[in-house]
Short mmCIF file of C-alpha atoms in Angstrom, two decimals:
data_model
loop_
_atom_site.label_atom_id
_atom_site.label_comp_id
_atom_site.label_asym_id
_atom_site.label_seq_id
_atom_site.Cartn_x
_atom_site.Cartn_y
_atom_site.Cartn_z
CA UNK A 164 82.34 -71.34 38.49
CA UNK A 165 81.73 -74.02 41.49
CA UNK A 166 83.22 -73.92 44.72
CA UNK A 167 86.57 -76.46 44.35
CA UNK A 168 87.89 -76.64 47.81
CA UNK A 169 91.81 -77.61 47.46
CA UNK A 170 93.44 -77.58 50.93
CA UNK A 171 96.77 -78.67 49.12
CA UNK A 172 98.74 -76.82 51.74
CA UNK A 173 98.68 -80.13 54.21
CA UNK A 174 101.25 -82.09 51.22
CA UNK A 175 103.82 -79.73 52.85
CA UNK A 176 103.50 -81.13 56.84
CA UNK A 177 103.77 -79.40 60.07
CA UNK A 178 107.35 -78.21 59.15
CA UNK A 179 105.96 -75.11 57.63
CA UNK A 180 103.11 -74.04 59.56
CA UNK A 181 101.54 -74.04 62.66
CA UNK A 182 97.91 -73.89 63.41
CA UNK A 183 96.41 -70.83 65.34
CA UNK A 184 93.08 -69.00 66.02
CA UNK A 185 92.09 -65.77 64.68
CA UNK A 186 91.17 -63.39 67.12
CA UNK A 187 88.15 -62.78 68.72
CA UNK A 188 86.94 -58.93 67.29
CA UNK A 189 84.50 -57.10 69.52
CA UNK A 190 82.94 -56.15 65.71
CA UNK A 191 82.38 -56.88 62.27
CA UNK A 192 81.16 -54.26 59.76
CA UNK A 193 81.67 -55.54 55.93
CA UNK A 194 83.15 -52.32 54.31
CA UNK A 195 84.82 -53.92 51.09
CA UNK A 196 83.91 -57.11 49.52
CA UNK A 197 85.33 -58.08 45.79
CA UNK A 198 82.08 -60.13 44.40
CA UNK A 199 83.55 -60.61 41.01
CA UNK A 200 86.57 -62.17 42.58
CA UNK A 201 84.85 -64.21 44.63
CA UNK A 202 82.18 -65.50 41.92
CA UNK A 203 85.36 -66.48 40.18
CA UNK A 204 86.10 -68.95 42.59
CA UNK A 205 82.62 -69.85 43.52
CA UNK A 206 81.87 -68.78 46.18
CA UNK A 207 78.04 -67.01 45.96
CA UNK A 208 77.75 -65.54 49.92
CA UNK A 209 75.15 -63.21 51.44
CA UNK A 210 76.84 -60.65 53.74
CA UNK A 211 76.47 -62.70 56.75
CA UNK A 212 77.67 -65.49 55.28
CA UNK A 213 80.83 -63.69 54.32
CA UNK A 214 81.20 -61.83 57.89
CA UNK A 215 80.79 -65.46 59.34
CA UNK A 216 84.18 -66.69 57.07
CA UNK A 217 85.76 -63.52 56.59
CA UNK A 218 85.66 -62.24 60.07
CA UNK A 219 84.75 -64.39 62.66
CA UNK A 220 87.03 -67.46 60.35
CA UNK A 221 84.29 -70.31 60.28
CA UNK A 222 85.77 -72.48 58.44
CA UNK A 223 84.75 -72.89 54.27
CA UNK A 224 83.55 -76.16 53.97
CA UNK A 225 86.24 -79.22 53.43
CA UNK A 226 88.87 -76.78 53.28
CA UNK A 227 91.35 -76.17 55.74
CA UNK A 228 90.06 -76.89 59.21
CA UNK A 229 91.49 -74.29 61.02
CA UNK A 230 93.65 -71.25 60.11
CA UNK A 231 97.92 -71.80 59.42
CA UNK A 232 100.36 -68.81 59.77
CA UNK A 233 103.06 -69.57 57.48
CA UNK A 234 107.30 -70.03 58.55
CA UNK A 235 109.34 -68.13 56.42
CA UNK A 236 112.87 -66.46 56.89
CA UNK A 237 113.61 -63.96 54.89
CA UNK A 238 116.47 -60.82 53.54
CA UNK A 239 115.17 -57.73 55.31
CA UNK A 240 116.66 -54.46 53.53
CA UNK A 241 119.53 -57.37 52.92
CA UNK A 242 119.73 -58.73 56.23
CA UNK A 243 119.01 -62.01 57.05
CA UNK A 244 115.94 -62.53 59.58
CA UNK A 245 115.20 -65.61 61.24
CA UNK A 246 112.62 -64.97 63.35
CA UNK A 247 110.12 -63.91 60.53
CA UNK A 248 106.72 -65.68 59.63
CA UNK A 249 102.96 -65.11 59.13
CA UNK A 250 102.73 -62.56 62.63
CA UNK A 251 99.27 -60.46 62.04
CA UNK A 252 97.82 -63.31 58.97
CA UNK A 253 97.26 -67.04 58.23
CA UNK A 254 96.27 -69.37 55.25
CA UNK A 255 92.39 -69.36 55.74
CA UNK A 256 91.83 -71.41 52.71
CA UNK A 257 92.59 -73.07 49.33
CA UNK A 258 90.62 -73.41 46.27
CA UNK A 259 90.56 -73.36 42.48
CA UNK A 260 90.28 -70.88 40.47
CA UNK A 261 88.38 -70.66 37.22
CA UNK A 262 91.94 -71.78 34.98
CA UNK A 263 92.15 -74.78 37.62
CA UNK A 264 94.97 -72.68 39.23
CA UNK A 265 95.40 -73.46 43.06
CA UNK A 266 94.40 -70.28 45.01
CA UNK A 267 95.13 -68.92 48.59
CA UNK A 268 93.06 -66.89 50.87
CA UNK A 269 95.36 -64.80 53.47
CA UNK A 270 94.95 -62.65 56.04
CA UNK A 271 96.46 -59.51 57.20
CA UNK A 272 94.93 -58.07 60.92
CA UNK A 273 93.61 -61.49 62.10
CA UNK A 274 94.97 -61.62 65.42
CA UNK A 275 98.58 -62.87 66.88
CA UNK A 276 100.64 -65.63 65.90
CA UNK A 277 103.57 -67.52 67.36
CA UNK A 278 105.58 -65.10 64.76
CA UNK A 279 104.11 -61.78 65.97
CA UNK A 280 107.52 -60.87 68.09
CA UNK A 281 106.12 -58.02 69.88
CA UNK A 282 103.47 -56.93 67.52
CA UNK A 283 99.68 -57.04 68.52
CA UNK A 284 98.79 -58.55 65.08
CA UNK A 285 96.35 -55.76 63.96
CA UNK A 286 95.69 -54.00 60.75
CA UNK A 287 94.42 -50.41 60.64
CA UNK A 288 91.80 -49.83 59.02
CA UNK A 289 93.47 -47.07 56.94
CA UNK A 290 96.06 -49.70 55.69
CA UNK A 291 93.20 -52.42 54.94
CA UNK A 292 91.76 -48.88 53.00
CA UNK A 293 95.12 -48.57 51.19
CA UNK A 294 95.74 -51.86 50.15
CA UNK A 295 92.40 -52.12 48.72
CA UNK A 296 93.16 -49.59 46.20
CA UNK A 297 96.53 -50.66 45.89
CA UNK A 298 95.23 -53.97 44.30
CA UNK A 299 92.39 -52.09 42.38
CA UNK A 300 94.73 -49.94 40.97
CA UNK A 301 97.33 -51.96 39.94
CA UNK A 302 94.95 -54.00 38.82
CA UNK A 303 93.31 -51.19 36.18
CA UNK A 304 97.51 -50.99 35.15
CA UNK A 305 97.57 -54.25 34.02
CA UNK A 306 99.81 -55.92 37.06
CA UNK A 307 100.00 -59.14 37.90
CA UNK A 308 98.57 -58.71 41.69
CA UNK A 309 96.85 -60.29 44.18
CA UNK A 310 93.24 -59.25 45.29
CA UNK A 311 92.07 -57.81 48.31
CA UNK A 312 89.10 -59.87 48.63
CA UNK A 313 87.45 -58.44 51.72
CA UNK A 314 87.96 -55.61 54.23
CA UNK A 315 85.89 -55.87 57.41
CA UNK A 316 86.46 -53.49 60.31
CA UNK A 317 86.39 -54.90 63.78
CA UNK A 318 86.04 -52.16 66.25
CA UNK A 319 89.11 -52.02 68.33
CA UNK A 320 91.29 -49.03 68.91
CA UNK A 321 94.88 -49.44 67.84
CA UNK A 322 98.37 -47.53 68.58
CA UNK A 323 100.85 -47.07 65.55
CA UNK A 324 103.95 -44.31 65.77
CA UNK A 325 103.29 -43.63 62.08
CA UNK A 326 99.69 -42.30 62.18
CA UNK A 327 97.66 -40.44 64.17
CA UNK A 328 96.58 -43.06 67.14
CA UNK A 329 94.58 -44.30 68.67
CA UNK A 330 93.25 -45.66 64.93
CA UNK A 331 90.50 -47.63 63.83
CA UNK A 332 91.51 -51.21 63.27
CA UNK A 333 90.26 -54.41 60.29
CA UNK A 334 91.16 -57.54 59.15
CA UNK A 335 91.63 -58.03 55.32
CA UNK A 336 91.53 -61.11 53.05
CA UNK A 337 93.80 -61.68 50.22
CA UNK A 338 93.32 -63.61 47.07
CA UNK A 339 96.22 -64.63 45.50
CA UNK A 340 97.83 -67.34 43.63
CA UNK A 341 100.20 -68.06 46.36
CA UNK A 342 101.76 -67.47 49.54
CA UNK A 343 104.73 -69.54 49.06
CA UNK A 344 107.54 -66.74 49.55
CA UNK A 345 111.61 -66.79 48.49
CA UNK A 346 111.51 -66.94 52.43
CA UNK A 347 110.18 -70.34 52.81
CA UNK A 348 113.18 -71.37 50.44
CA UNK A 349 115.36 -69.72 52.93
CA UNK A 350 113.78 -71.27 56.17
CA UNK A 351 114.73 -74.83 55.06
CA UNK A 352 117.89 -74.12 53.49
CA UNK A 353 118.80 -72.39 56.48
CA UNK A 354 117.99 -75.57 58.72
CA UNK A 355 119.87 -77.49 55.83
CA UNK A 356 116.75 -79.40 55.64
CA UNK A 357 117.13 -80.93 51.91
CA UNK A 358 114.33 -83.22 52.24
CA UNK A 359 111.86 -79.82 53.21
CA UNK A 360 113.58 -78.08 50.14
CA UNK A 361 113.01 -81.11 47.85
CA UNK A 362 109.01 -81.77 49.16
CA UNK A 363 108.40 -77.53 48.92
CA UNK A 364 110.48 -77.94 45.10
CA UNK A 365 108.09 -80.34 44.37
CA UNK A 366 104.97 -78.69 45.80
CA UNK A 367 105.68 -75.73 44.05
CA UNK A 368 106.03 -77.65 40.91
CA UNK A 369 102.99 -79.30 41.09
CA UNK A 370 100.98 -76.85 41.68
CA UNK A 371 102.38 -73.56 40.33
CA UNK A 372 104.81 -74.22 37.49
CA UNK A 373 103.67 -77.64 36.35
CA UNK A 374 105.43 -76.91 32.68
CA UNK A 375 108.94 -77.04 34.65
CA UNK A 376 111.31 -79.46 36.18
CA UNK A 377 113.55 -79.35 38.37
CA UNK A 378 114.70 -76.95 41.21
CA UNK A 379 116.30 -74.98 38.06
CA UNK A 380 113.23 -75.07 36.42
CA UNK A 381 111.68 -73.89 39.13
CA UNK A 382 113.78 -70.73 39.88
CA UNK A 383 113.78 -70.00 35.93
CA UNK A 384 110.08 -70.08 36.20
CA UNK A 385 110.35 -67.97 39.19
CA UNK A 386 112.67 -65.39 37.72
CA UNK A 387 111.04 -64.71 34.25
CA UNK A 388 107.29 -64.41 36.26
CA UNK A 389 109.28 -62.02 38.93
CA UNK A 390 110.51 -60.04 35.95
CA UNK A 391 107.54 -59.69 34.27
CA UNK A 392 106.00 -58.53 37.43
CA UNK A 393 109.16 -55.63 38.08
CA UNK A 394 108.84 -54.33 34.46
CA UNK A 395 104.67 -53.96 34.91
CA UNK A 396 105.98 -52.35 37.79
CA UNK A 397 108.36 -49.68 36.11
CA UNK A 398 105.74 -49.18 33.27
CA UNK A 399 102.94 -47.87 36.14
CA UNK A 400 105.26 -46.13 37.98
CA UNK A 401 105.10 -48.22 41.14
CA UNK A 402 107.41 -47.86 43.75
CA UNK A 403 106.58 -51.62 46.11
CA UNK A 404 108.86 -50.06 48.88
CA UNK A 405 109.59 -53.28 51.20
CA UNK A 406 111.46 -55.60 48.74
CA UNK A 407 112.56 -58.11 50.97
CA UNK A 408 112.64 -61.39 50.38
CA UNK A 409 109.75 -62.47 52.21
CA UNK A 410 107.42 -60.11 50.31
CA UNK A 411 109.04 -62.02 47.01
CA UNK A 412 106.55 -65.18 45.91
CA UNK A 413 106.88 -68.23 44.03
CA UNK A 414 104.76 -67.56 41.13
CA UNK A 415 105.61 -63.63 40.76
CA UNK A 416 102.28 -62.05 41.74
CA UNK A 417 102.95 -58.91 43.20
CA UNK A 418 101.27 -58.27 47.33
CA UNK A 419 101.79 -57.01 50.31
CA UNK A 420 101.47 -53.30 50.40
CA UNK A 421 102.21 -51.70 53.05
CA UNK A 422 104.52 -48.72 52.47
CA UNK A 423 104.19 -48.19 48.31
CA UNK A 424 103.82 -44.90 46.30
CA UNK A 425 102.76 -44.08 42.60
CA UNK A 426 105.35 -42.12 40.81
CA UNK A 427 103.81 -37.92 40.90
CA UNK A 428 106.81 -37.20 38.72
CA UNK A 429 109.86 -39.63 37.79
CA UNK A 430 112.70 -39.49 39.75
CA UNK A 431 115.06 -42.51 40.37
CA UNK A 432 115.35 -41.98 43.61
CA UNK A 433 112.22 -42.22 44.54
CA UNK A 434 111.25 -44.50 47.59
CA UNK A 435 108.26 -45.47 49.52
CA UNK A 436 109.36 -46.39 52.76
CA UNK A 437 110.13 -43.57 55.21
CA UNK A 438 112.70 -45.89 57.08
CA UNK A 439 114.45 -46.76 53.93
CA UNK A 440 117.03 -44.43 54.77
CA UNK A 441 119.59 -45.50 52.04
CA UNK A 442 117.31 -45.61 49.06
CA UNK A 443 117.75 -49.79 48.76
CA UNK A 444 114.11 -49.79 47.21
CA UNK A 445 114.05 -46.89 44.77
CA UNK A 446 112.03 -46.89 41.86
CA UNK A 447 114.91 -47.42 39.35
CA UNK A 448 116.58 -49.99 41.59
CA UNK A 449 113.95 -52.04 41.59
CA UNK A 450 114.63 -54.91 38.78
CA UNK A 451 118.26 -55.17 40.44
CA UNK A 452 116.90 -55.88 44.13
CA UNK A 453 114.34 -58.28 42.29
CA UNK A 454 117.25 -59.92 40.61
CA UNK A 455 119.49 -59.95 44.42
CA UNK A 456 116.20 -61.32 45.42
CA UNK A 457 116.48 -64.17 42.85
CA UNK A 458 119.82 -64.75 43.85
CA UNK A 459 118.61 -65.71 47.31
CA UNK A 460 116.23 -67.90 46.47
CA UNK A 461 119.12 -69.69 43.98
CA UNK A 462 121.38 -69.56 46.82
CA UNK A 463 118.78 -71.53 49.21
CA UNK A 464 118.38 -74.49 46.28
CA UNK A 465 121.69 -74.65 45.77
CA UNK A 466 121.80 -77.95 48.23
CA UNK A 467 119.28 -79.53 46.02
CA UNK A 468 120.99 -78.71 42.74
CA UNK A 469 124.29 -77.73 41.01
CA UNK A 470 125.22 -74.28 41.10
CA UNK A 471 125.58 -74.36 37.10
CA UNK A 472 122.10 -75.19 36.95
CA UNK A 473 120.93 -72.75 39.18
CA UNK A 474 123.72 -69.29 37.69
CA UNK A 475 122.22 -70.96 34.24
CA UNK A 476 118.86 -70.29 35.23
CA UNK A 477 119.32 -66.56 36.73
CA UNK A 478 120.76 -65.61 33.38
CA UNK A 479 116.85 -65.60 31.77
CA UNK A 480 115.83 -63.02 34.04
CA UNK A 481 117.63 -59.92 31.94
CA UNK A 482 115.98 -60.57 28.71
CA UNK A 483 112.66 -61.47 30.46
CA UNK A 484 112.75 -58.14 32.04
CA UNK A 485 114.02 -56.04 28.74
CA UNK A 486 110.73 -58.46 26.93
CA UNK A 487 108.43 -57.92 29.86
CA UNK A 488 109.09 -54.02 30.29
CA UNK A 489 108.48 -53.84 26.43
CA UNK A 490 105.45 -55.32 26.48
CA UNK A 491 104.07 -53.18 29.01
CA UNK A 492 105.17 -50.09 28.14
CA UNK A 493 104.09 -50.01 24.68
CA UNK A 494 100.38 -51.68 26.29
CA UNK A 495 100.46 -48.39 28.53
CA UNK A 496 101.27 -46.12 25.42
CA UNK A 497 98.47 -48.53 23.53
CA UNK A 498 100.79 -48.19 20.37
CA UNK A 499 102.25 -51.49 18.79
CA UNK A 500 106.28 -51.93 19.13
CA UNK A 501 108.43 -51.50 16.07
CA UNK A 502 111.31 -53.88 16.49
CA UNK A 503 113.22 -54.63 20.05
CA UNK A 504 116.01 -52.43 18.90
CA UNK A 505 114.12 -49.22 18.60
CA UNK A 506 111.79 -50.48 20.97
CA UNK A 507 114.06 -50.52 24.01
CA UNK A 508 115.56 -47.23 23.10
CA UNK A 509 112.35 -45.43 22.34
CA UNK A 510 111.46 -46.79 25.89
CA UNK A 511 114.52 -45.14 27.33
CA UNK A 512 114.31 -41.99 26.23
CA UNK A 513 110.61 -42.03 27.56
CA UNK A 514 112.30 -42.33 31.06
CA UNK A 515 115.15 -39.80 30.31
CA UNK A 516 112.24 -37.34 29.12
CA UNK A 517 110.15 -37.76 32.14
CA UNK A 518 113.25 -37.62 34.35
CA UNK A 519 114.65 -34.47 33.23
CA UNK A 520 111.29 -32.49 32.45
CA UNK A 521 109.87 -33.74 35.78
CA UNK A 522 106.62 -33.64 34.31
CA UNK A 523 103.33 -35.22 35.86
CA UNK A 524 103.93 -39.23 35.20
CA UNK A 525 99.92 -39.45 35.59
CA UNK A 526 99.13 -36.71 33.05
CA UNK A 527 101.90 -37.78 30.66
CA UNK A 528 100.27 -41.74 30.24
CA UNK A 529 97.27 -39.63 30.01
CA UNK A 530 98.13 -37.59 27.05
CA UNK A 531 100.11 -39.95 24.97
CA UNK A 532 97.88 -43.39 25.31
CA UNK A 533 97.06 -44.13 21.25
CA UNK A 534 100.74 -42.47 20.88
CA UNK A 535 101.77 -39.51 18.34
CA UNK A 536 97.99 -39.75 16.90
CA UNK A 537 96.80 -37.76 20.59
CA UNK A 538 99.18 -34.77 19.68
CA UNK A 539 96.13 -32.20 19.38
CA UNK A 540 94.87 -33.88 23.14
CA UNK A 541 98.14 -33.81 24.81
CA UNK A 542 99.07 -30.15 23.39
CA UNK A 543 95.34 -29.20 25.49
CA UNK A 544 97.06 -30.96 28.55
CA UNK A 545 98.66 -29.20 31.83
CA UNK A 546 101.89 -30.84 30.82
CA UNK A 547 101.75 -29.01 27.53
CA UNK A 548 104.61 -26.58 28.32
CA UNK A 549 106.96 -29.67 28.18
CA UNK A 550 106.22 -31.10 24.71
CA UNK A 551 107.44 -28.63 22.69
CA UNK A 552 111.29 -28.37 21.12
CA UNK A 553 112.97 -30.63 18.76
CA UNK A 554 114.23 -33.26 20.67
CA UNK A 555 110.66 -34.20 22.02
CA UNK A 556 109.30 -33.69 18.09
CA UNK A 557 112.33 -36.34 17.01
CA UNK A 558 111.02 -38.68 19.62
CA UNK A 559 107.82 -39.65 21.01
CA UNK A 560 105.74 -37.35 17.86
CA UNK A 561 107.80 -39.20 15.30
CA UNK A 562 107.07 -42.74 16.75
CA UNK A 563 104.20 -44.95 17.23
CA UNK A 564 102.52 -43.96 13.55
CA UNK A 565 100.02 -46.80 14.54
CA UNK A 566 96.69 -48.03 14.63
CA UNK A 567 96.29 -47.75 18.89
CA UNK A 568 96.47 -51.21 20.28
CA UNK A 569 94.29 -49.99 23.53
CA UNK A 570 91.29 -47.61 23.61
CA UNK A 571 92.14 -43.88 25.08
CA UNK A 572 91.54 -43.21 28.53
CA UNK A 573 87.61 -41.70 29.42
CA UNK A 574 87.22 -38.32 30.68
CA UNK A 575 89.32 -35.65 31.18
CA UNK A 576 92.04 -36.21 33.75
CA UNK A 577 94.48 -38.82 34.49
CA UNK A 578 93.29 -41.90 36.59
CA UNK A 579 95.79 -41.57 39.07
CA UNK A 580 96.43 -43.01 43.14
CA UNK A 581 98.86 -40.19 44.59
CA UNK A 582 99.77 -40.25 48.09
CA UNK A 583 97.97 -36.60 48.90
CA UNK A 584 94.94 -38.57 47.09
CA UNK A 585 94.83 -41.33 49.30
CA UNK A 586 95.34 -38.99 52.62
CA UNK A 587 92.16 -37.02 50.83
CA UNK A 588 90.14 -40.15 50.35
CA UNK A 589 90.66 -40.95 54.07
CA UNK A 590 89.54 -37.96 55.60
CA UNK A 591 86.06 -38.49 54.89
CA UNK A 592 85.99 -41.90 56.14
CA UNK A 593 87.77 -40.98 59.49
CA UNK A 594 86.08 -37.96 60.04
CA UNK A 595 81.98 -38.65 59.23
CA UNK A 596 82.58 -42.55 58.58
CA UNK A 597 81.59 -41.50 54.56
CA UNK A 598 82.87 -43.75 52.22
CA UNK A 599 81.14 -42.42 48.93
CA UNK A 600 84.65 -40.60 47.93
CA UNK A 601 86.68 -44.23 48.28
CA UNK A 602 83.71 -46.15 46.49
CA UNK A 603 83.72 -43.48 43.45
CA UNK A 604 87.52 -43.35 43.21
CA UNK A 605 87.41 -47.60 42.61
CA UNK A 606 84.94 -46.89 40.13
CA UNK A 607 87.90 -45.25 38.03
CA UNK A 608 89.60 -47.94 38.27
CA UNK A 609 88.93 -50.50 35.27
CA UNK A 610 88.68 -54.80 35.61
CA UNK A 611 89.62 -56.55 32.94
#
């Protein structure tokens, strides 16, 4: 693949951006770099080279000529925001991927923006560390996520209430299809700007759902790619933790992790966010915030469109979702589906069974992946003591009599990203700056 610089982000104007400079680090030491995302889109760079772009922000060459942080609005745990926008990151660049598809690279740590507020626009390194294998992971699951292309650490000393401070800090690059959020719907709307809301329609059309017309078409494009993103979700047992409408984009690619778990055992409860004090983002709640979230982004089109339109395009996201989760949980189980019928209620009494036994969600996917067929392997396992009785031999043993559609997992153990794993995984790089445990654990981690 060549280098196709595609700084398409300048059809928009000046009304959503604004230009800034990444800050000046007092270091750069390349710690993560994702080659086989970047020879995807071409771009073949010795380490230098990529510490030049990636940290100090030289600009790629005929692509954007200097960095733009984003203006979004946006629902915070429901509450509208106006003062939100790109406040620690930027649009570095824009180029094509391998499909054609336009592609952004974002920041996260790069310095202060007009939208910072009061923050000092840093990342920690431990978060740059955590969203790395964030994306890995959910990558090996089979989500739809962005990639987190690079990972430099740049030598400052940083404060944060919620981890032992003074930290080490980085700036991180994203890869993604795009940073066009529900929020920059919102921003215009909110201004009652219809001529913004009919060029970012249009933009967004072009260049991201280019099968679809229409601001309907648009959100119904939206809303079946945000529900197959929510049900890949549910079927890995991710819990995203800040689902606000900001951290919702256009073509339903899921980023931005910042507070996010993996399910150790399934409870419905179960949130990621410390300060999410009324359990808005739980695990089972999710497809119902994404489809609030949807709502929003209806609700800021709706002066571009008719509201029949818009309600008429919403209603796609339910069987999407029931489709989507189907397809994914039967790809996890690596058993081909039946018929939707039994399908969907084979699928829910896999939650009720890992609700009420509160079994190990890791171990389970573990034992059953090829389905009934891996009864002698998953009667070995440390969750044996829970498949045994009738109800369990009535369900999952006497379903799935297939050929496996997937291979079963390698090794012994569950692949698994716990939140005790990733504090372990840490400690090593804090302590004697070793990072031989974090590089092994990504080699678990399959690429497609």
């Amino acid at each position: 693949m060549a280098y196709d610089p595609a700084p398409k982000i300048y059809e928009l104007g000046e009304d959503f951006y604004d230009p800034v400079q990444a800050a000046n680090f007092p270091n750069t030491k390349l710690r993560y770099r994702d080659d086989k995302s970047a020879a995807a889109v071409g771009l073949d760079l010795s380490n230098t080279e990529w510490v030049e772009h990636f940290g100090r922000f030289k600009p790629l060459v005929d692509n954007l000529k200097e960095p733009l942080a984003l203006c979004y609005h946006g629902h915070q745990f429901q509450h509208y925001n106006p003062d939100l926008g790109d406040g620690r990151g930027f649009l570095f660049a824009q180029l094509r991927g391998p499909d054609g598809r336009l592609m952004d690279l974002g920041t996260k740590g790069s310095g202060q923006t007009p939208w910072s507020r009061a923050g000092d626009g840093r990342l920690t390194l431990l978060g740059g560390v955590r969203e790395v294998m964030a994306t890995r992971y959910l990558e090996h699951l089979g989500v739809n996520t962005s990639k987190t292309f690079s990972l430099i650490e740049t030598g400052e000393d940083l404060h944060r209430n919620d981890e032992p401070s003074p930290t080490r800090s980085a700036v991180m690059v994203r890869l993604s299809h795009s940073h066009i959020r529900f929020g920059t719907f919102q921003r215009q709307a909110f201004f009652n700007d219809t001529n913004n809301l009919e060029k970012l329609t249009d933009y967004c059309l072009r260049h991201y759902h280019s099968d679809a017309e229409g601001p309907d078409g648009l959100l119904r494009a939206a809303a079946v790619k945000s529900a197959d993103m929510v049900a890949s979700w549910m079927a890995a047992g991710f819990v995203h933790g800040v689902m606000n409408t900001d951290n919702m984009n256009i073509t339903g690619e899921s980023f931005d992790y910042g507070p996010y778990r993996f399910l150790p055992t399934l409870r419905s409860d179960y949130t990621a966010a410390y300060f999410d004090h009324n359990n808005l983002y739980a695990f089972a709640k999710q497809p119902e915030i994404m489809y609030w979230n949807l709502g929003q982004l209806a609700q800021s089109l709706s002066p571009i469109c008719e509201d029949e339109k818009l309600l008429a395009a919403l209603e796609d996201f339910a069987p999407a979702y029931r489709d989507s989760l189907r397809a994914h949980m039967f790809r996890r189980f690596a058993i081909e589906p039946k018929n939707a019928e039994d399908d969907i209620e084979f699928i829910m009494q896999t939650f009720r069974f890992l609700e009420n036994s509160q079994c190990s969600w890791p171990q389970f996917w573990h034992d059953w992946q090829g389905g009934a067929g891996q009864l002698v392997r998953a009667k070995a396992s440390p969750n044996s003591e829970f498949y045994t009785g009738e109800a369990f031999a009535d369900w999952l043993t006497a379903y799935g009599q297939y050929e496996p559609a997937g291979k079963a997992p390698d090794g012994d153990v569950p692949v698994s990203l716990l939140y005790d794993e990733i504090g372990e995984l840490w400690k090593p790089i804090d302590e004697q700056d070793d990072w031989a445990a974090f590089e092994d654990k990504l080699r678990t981690f399959q690429r497609a």
